[in-house]
mmCIF file of C-alpha atoms and ligand atoms in Angstrom:
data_model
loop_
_atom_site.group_PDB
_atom_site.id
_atom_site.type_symbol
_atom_site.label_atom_id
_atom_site.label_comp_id
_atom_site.label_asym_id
_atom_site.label_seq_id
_atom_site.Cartn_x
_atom_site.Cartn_y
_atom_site.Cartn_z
ATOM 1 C CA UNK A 24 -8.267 -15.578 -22.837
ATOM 2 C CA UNK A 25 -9.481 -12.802 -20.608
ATOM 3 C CA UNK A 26 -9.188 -9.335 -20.897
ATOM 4 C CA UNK A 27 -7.067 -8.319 -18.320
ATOM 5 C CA UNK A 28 -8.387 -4.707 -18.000
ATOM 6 C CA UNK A 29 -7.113 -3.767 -15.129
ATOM 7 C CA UNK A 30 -3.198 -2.510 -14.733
ATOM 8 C CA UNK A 31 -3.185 -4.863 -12.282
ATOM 9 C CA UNK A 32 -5.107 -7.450 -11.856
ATOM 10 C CA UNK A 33 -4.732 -10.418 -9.172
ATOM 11 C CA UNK A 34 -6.626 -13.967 -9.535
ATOM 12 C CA UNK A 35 -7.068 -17.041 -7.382
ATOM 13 C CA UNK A 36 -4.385 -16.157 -5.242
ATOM 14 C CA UNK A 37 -3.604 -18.501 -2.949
ATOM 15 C CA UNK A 38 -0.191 -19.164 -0.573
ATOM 16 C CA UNK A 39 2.015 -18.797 2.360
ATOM 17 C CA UNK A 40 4.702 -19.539 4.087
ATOM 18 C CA UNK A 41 6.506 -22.890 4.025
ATOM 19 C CA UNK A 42 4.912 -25.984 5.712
ATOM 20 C CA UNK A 43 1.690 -24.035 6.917
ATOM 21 C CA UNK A 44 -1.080 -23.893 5.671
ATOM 22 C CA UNK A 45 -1.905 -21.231 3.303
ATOM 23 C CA UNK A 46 -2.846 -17.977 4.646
ATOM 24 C CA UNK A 47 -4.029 -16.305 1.479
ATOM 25 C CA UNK A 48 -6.768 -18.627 0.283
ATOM 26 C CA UNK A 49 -8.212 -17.280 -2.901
ATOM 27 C CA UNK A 50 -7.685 -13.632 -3.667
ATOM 28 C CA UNK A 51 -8.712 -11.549 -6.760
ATOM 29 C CA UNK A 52 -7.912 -7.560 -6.332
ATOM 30 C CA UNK A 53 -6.951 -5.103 -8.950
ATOM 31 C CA UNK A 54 -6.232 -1.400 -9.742
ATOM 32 C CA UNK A 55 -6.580 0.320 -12.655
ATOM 33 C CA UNK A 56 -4.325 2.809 -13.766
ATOM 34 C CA UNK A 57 -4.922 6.210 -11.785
ATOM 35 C CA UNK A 58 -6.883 4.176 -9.334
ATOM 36 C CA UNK A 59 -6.371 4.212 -5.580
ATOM 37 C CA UNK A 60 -7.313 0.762 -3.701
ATOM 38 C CA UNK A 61 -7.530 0.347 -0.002
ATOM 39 C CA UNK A 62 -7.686 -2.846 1.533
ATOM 40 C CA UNK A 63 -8.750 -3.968 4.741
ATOM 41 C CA UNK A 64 -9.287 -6.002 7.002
ATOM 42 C CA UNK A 65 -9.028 -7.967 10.818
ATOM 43 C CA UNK A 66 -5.697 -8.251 11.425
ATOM 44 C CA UNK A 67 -4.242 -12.065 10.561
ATOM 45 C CA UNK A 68 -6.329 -11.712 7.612
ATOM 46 C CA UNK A 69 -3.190 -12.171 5.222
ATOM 47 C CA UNK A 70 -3.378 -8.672 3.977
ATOM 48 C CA UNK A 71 0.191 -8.194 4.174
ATOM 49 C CA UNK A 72 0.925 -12.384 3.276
ATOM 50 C CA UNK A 73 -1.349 -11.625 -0.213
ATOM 51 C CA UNK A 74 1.148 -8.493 -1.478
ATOM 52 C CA UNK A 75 3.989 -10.507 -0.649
ATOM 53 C CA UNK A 76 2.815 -13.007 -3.028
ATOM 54 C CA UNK A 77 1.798 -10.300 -5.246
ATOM 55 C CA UNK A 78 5.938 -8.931 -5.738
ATOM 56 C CA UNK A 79 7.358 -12.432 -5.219
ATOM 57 C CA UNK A 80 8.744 -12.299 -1.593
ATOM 58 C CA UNK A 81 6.463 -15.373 -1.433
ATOM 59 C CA UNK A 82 6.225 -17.503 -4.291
ATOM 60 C CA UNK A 83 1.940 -18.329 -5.027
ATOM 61 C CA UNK A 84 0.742 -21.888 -5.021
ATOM 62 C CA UNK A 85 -1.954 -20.707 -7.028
ATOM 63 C CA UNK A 86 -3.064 -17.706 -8.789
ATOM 64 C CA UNK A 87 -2.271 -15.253 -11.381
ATOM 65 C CA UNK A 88 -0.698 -11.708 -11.374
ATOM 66 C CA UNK A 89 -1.186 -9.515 -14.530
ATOM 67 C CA UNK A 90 0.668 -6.434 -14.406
ATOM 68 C CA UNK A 91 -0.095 -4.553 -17.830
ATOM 69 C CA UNK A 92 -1.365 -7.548 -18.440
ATOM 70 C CA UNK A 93 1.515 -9.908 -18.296
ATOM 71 C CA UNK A 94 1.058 -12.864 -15.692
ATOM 72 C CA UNK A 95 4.261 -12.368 -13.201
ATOM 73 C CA UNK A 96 2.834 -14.693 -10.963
ATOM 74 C CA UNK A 97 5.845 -16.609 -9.824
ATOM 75 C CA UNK A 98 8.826 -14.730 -10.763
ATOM 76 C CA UNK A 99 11.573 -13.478 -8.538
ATOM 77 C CA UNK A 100 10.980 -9.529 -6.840
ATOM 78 C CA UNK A 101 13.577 -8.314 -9.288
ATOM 79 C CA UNK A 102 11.704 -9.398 -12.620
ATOM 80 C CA UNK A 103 8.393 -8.719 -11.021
ATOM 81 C CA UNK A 104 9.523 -4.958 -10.598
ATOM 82 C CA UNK A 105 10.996 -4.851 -13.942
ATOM 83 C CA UNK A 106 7.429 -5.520 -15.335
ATOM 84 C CA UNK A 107 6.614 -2.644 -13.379
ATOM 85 C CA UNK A 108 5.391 -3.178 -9.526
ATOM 86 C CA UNK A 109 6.678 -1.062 -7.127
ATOM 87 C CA UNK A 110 6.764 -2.846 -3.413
ATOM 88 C CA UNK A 111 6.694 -0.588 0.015
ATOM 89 C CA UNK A 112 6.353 -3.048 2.861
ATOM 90 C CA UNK A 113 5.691 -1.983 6.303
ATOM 91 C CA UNK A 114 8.636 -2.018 7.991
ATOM 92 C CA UNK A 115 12.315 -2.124 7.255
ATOM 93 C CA UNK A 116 11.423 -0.694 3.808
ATOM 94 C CA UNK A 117 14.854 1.965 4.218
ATOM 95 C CA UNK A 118 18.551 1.978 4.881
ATOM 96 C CA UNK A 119 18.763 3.515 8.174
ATOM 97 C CA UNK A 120 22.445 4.460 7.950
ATOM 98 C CA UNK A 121 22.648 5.425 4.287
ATOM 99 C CA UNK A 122 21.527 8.748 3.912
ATOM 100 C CA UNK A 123 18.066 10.125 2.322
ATOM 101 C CA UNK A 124 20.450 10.611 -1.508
ATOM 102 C CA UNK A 125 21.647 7.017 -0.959
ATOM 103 C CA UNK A 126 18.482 5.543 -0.144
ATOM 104 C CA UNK A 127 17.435 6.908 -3.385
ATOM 105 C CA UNK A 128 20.483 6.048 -5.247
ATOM 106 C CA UNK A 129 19.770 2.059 -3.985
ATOM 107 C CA UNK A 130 15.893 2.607 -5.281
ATOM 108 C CA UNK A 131 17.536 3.334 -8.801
ATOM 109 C CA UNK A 132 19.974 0.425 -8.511
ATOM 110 C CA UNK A 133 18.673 -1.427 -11.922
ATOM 111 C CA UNK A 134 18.598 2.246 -14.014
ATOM 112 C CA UNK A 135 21.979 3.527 -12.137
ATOM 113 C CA UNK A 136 22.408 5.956 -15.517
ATOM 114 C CA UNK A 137 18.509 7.425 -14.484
ATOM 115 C CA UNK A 138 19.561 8.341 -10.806
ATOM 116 C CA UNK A 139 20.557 12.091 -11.761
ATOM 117 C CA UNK A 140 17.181 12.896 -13.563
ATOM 118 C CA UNK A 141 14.873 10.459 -11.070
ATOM 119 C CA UNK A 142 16.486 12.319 -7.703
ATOM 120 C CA UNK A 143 16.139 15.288 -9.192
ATOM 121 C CA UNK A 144 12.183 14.460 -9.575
ATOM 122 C CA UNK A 145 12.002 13.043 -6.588
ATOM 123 C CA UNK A 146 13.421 16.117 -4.599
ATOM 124 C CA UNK A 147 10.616 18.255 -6.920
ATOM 125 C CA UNK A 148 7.738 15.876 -5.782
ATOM 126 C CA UNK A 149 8.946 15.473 -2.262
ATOM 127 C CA UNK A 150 10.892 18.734 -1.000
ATOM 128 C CA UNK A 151 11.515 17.638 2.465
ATOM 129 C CA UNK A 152 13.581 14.981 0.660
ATOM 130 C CA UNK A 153 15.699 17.479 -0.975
ATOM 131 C CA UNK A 154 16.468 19.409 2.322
ATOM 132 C CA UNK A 155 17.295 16.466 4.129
ATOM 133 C CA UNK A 156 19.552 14.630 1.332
ATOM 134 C CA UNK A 157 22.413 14.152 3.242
ATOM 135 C CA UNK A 158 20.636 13.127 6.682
ATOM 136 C CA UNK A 159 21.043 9.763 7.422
ATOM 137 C CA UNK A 160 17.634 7.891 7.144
ATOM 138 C CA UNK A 161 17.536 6.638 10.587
ATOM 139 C CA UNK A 162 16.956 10.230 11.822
ATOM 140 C CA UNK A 163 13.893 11.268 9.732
ATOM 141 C CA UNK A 164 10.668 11.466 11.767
ATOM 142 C CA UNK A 165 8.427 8.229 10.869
ATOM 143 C CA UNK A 166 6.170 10.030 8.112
ATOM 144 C CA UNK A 167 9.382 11.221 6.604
ATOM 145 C CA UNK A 168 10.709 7.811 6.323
ATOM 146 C CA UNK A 169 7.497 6.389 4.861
ATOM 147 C CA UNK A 170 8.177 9.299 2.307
ATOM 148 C CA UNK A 171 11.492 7.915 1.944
ATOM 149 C CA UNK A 172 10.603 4.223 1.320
ATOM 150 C CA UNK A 173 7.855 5.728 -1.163
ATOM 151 C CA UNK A 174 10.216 7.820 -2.705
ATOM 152 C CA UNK A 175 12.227 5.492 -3.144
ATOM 153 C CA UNK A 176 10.024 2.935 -4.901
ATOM 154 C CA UNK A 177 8.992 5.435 -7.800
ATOM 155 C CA UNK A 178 12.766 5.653 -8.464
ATOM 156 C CA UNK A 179 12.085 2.742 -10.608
ATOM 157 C CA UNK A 180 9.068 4.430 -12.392
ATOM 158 C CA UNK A 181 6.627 1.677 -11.557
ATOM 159 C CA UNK A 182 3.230 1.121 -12.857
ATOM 160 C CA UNK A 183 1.423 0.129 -10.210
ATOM 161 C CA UNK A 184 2.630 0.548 -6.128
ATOM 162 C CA UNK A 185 1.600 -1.582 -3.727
ATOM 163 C CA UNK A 186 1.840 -0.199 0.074
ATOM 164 C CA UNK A 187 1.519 -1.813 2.938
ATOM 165 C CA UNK A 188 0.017 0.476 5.861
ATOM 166 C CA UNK A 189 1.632 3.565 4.861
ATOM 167 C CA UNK A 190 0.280 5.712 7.577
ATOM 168 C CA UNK A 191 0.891 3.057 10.831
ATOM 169 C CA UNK A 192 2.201 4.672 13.993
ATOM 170 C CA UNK A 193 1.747 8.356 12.053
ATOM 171 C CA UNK A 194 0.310 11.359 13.721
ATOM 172 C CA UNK A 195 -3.112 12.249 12.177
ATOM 173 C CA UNK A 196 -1.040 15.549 11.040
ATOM 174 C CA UNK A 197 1.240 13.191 9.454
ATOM 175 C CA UNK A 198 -1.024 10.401 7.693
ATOM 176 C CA UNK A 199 -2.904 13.106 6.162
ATOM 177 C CA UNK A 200 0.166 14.684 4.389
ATOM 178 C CA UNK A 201 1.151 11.200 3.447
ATOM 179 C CA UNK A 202 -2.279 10.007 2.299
ATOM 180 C CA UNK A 203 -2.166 13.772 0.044
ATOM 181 C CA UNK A 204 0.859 12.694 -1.405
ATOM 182 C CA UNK A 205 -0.277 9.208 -1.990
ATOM 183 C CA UNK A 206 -3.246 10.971 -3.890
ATOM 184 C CA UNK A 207 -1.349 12.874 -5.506
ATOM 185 C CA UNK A 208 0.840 9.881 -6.960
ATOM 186 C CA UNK A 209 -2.318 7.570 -7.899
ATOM 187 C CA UNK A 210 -3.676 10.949 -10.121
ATOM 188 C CA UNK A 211 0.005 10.620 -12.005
ATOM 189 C CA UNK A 212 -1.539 7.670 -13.225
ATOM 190 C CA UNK A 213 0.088 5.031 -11.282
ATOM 191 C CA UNK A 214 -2.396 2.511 -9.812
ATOM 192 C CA UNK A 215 -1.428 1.659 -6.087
ATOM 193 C CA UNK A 216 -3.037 -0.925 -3.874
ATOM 194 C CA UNK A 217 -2.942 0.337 0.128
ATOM 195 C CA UNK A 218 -3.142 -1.706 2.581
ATOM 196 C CA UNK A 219 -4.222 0.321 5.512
ATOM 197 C CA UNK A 220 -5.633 0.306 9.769
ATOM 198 C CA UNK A 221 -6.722 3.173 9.359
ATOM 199 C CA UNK A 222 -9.666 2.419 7.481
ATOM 200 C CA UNK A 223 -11.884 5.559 7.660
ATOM 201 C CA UNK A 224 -9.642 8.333 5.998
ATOM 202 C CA UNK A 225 -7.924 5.584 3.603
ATOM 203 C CA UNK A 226 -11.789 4.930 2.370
ATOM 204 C CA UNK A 227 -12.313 8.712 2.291
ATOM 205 C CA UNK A 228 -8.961 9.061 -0.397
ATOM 206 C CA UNK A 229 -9.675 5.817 -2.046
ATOM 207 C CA UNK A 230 -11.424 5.282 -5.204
ATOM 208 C CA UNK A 231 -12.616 1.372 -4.253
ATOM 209 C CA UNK A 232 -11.902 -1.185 -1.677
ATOM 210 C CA UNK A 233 -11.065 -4.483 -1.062
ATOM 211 C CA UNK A 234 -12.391 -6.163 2.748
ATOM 212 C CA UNK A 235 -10.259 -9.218 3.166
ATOM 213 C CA UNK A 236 -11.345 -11.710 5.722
ATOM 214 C CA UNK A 237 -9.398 -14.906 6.510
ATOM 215 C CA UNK A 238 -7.006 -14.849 3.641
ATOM 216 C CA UNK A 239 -10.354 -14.522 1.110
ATOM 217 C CA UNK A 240 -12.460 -11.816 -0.807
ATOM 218 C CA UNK A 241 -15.205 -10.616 2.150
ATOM 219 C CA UNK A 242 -16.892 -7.674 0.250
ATOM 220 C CA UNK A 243 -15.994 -4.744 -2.580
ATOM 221 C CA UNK A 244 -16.640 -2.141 -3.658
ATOM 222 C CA UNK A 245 -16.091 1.701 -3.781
ATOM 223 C CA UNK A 246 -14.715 2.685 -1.136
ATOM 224 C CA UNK A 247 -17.587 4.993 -0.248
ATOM 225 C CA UNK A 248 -20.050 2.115 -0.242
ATOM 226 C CA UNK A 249 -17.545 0.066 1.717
ATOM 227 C CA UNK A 250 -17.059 2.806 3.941
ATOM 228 C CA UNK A 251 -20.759 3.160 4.448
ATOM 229 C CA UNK A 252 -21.581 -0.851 4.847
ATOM 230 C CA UNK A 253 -23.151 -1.563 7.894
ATOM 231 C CA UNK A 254 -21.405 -4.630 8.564
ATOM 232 C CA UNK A 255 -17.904 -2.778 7.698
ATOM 233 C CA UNK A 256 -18.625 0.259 9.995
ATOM 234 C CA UNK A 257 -19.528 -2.168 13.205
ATOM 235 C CA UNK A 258 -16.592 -4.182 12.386
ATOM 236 C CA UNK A 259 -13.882 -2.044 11.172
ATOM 237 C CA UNK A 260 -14.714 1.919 11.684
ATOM 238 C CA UNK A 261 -15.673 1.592 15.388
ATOM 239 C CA UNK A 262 -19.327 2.515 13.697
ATOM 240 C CA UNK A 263 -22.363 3.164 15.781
ATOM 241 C CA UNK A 264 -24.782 4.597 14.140
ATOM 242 C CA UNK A 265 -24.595 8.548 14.933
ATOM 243 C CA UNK A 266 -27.785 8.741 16.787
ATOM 244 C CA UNK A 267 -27.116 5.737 19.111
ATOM 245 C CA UNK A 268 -24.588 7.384 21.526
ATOM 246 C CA UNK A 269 -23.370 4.727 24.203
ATOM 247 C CA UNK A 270 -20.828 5.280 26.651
ATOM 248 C CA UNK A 271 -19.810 1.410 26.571
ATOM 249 C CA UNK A 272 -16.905 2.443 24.158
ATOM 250 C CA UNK A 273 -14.311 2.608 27.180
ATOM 251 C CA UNK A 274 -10.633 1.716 25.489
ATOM 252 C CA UNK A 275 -11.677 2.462 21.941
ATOM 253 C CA UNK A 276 -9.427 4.868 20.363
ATOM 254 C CA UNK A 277 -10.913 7.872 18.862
ATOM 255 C CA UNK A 278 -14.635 7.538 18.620
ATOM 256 C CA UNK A 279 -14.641 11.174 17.899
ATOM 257 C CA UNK A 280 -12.305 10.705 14.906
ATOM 258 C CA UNK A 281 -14.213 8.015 13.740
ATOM 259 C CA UNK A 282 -16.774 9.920 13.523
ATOM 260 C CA UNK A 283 -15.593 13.308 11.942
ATOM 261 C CA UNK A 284 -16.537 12.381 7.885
ATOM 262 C CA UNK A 285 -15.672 14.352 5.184
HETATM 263 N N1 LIG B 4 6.824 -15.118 8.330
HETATM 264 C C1 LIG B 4 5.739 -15.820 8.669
HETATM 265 N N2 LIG B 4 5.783 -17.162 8.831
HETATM 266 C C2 LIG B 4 4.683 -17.881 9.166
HETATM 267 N N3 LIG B 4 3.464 -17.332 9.328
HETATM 268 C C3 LIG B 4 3.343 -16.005 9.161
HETATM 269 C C4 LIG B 4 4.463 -15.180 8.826
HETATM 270 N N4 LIG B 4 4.027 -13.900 8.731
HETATM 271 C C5 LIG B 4 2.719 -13.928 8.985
HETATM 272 N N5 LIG B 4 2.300 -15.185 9.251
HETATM 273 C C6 LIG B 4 0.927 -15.596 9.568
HETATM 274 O O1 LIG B 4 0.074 -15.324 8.489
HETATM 275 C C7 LIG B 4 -1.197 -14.869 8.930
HETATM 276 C C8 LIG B 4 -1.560 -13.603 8.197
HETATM 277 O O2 LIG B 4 -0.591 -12.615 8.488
HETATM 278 P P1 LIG B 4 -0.516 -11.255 7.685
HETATM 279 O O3 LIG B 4 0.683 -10.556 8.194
HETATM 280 O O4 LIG B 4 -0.615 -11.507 6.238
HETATM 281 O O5 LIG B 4 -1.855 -10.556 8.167
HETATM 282 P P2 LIG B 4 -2.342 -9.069 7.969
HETATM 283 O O6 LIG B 4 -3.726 -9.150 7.396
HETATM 284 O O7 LIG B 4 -1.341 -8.282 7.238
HETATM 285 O O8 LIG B 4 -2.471 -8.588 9.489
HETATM 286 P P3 LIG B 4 -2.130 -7.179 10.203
HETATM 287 O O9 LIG B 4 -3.366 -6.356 10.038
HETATM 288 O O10 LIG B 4 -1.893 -7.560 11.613
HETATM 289 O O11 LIG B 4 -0.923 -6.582 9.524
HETATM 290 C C9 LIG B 4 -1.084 -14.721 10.439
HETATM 291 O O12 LIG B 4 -1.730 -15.811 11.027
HETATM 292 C C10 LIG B 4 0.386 -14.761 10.717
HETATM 293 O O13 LIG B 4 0.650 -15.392 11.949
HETATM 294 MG MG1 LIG B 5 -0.086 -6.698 7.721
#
């Protein structure tokens, strides 16, 4: 008998994959509509294991999953999206040889009568896409494709979105135009939980934020208090304190970045 506030709202979560043990140990996340949710964490931590339970890839041994306050927990990807939840996973999330007007044609597959009126808003929203329509996929740069594959998803007028690190292997130019269009998508109204690695300028766009550690809630908040933790910063924004400036950091990738804050 709760009320399930939240667009979507995850509980309890826990599963895996079949005969290990389970990864994703006893999650509860949630996004509210117009909300934008980062999560992070080490990697291993089962960021990625915990959406796939979340849109059914993985069927939960445990756990509920409210979207608009229905329990989907269970069902199969297709029904799960029907109720709403859009899915971008990392990788292999377009049709490499279809090109960018048939990706979006297969993102429309369950509304085929929509396509006309969708692509044409998705061309508005994302020009590039309209420009490149007959390109095949496989030849878009990588933050076009992640366009692509999000694109595609909001054929299906989702929601909520989950993504799962958007911005990996991006230029900085790059994840910042993505990151301003995933903004821009979250202010539509749509509530989207991120999975991202690059923790510091997710946490600056994010409204709250989830730290997973070893498949279980470590800490949340919003993302400007997570982003300012002092635990968080020494484990997962490369944080020193500003003041204490050691030259021990050999190998670390962009200290500067790291420390360039909005
Ligand atoms: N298909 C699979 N079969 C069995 N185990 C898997 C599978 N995929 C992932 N795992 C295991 O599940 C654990 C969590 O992986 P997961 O991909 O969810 O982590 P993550 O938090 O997304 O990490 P990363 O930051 O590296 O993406 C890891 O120990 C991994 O080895
Ligand atoms: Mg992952």
């Amino acid at each position: 008998m709760n009320a399930h506030k939240r667009l979507i709202e995850v509980t309890g979560l826990v599963g895996g994959y079949a005969s290990a043990e389970q990864i994703v140990k006893g999650v509860a996340m949630g996004a509210d509509a117009g909300e934008l949710v980062t999560i992070i964490g080490p990697n291993g931590a089962g960021k990625s294991t915990a959406l796939k339970l979340i849109s059914g890839l993985l069927r939960p041994a445990q756990g509920h999953v409210y979207i608009n306050g229905e329990d989907v927990a269970g069902r199969s990807p297709q029904a799960i999206a029907r109720a709403g939840l859009g899915f971008v996973p990392q990788e292999r999330n377009i049709f490499g040889s279809l090109s960018v007007a048939e990706n979006l044609e297969m993102g429309c597959r369950f509304e085929p009568g929509a396509f006309k009126e969708r692509a044409a808003e998705a061309y508005a929203r994302f020009p590039m896409l309209a420009d490149k329509r007959r390109t095949a996929a496989k030849s878009l740069s990588g933050g076009q494709r992640q366009i692509l594959a999000m694109a595609m998803a909001l054929m299906a007028k989702p929601s909520a979105l989950l993504l799962d690190e958007p911005t990996a292997g991006l230029s900085p130019k790059a994840a910042h135009e993505l990151f301003d269009y995933i903004r821009r998508i979250a202010a539509e109204g749509i509530a989207i939980l991120m999975v991202e690695q690059n923790a510091l300028e997710s946490l600056s766009v994010s409204d709250r934020a989830y730290v997973l550690v070893d498949g279980r809630n470590h800490l949340e908040g919003t993302a400007e208090a997570v982003a300012n933790d002092p635990d968080i910063r020494r484990l997962f924004l490369g944080g020193r304190s500003t003041s204490s400036r050691q030259s021990g950091a050999a190998g670390e990738t962009s200290a500067s970045d790291s420390a360039k804050q909005k």
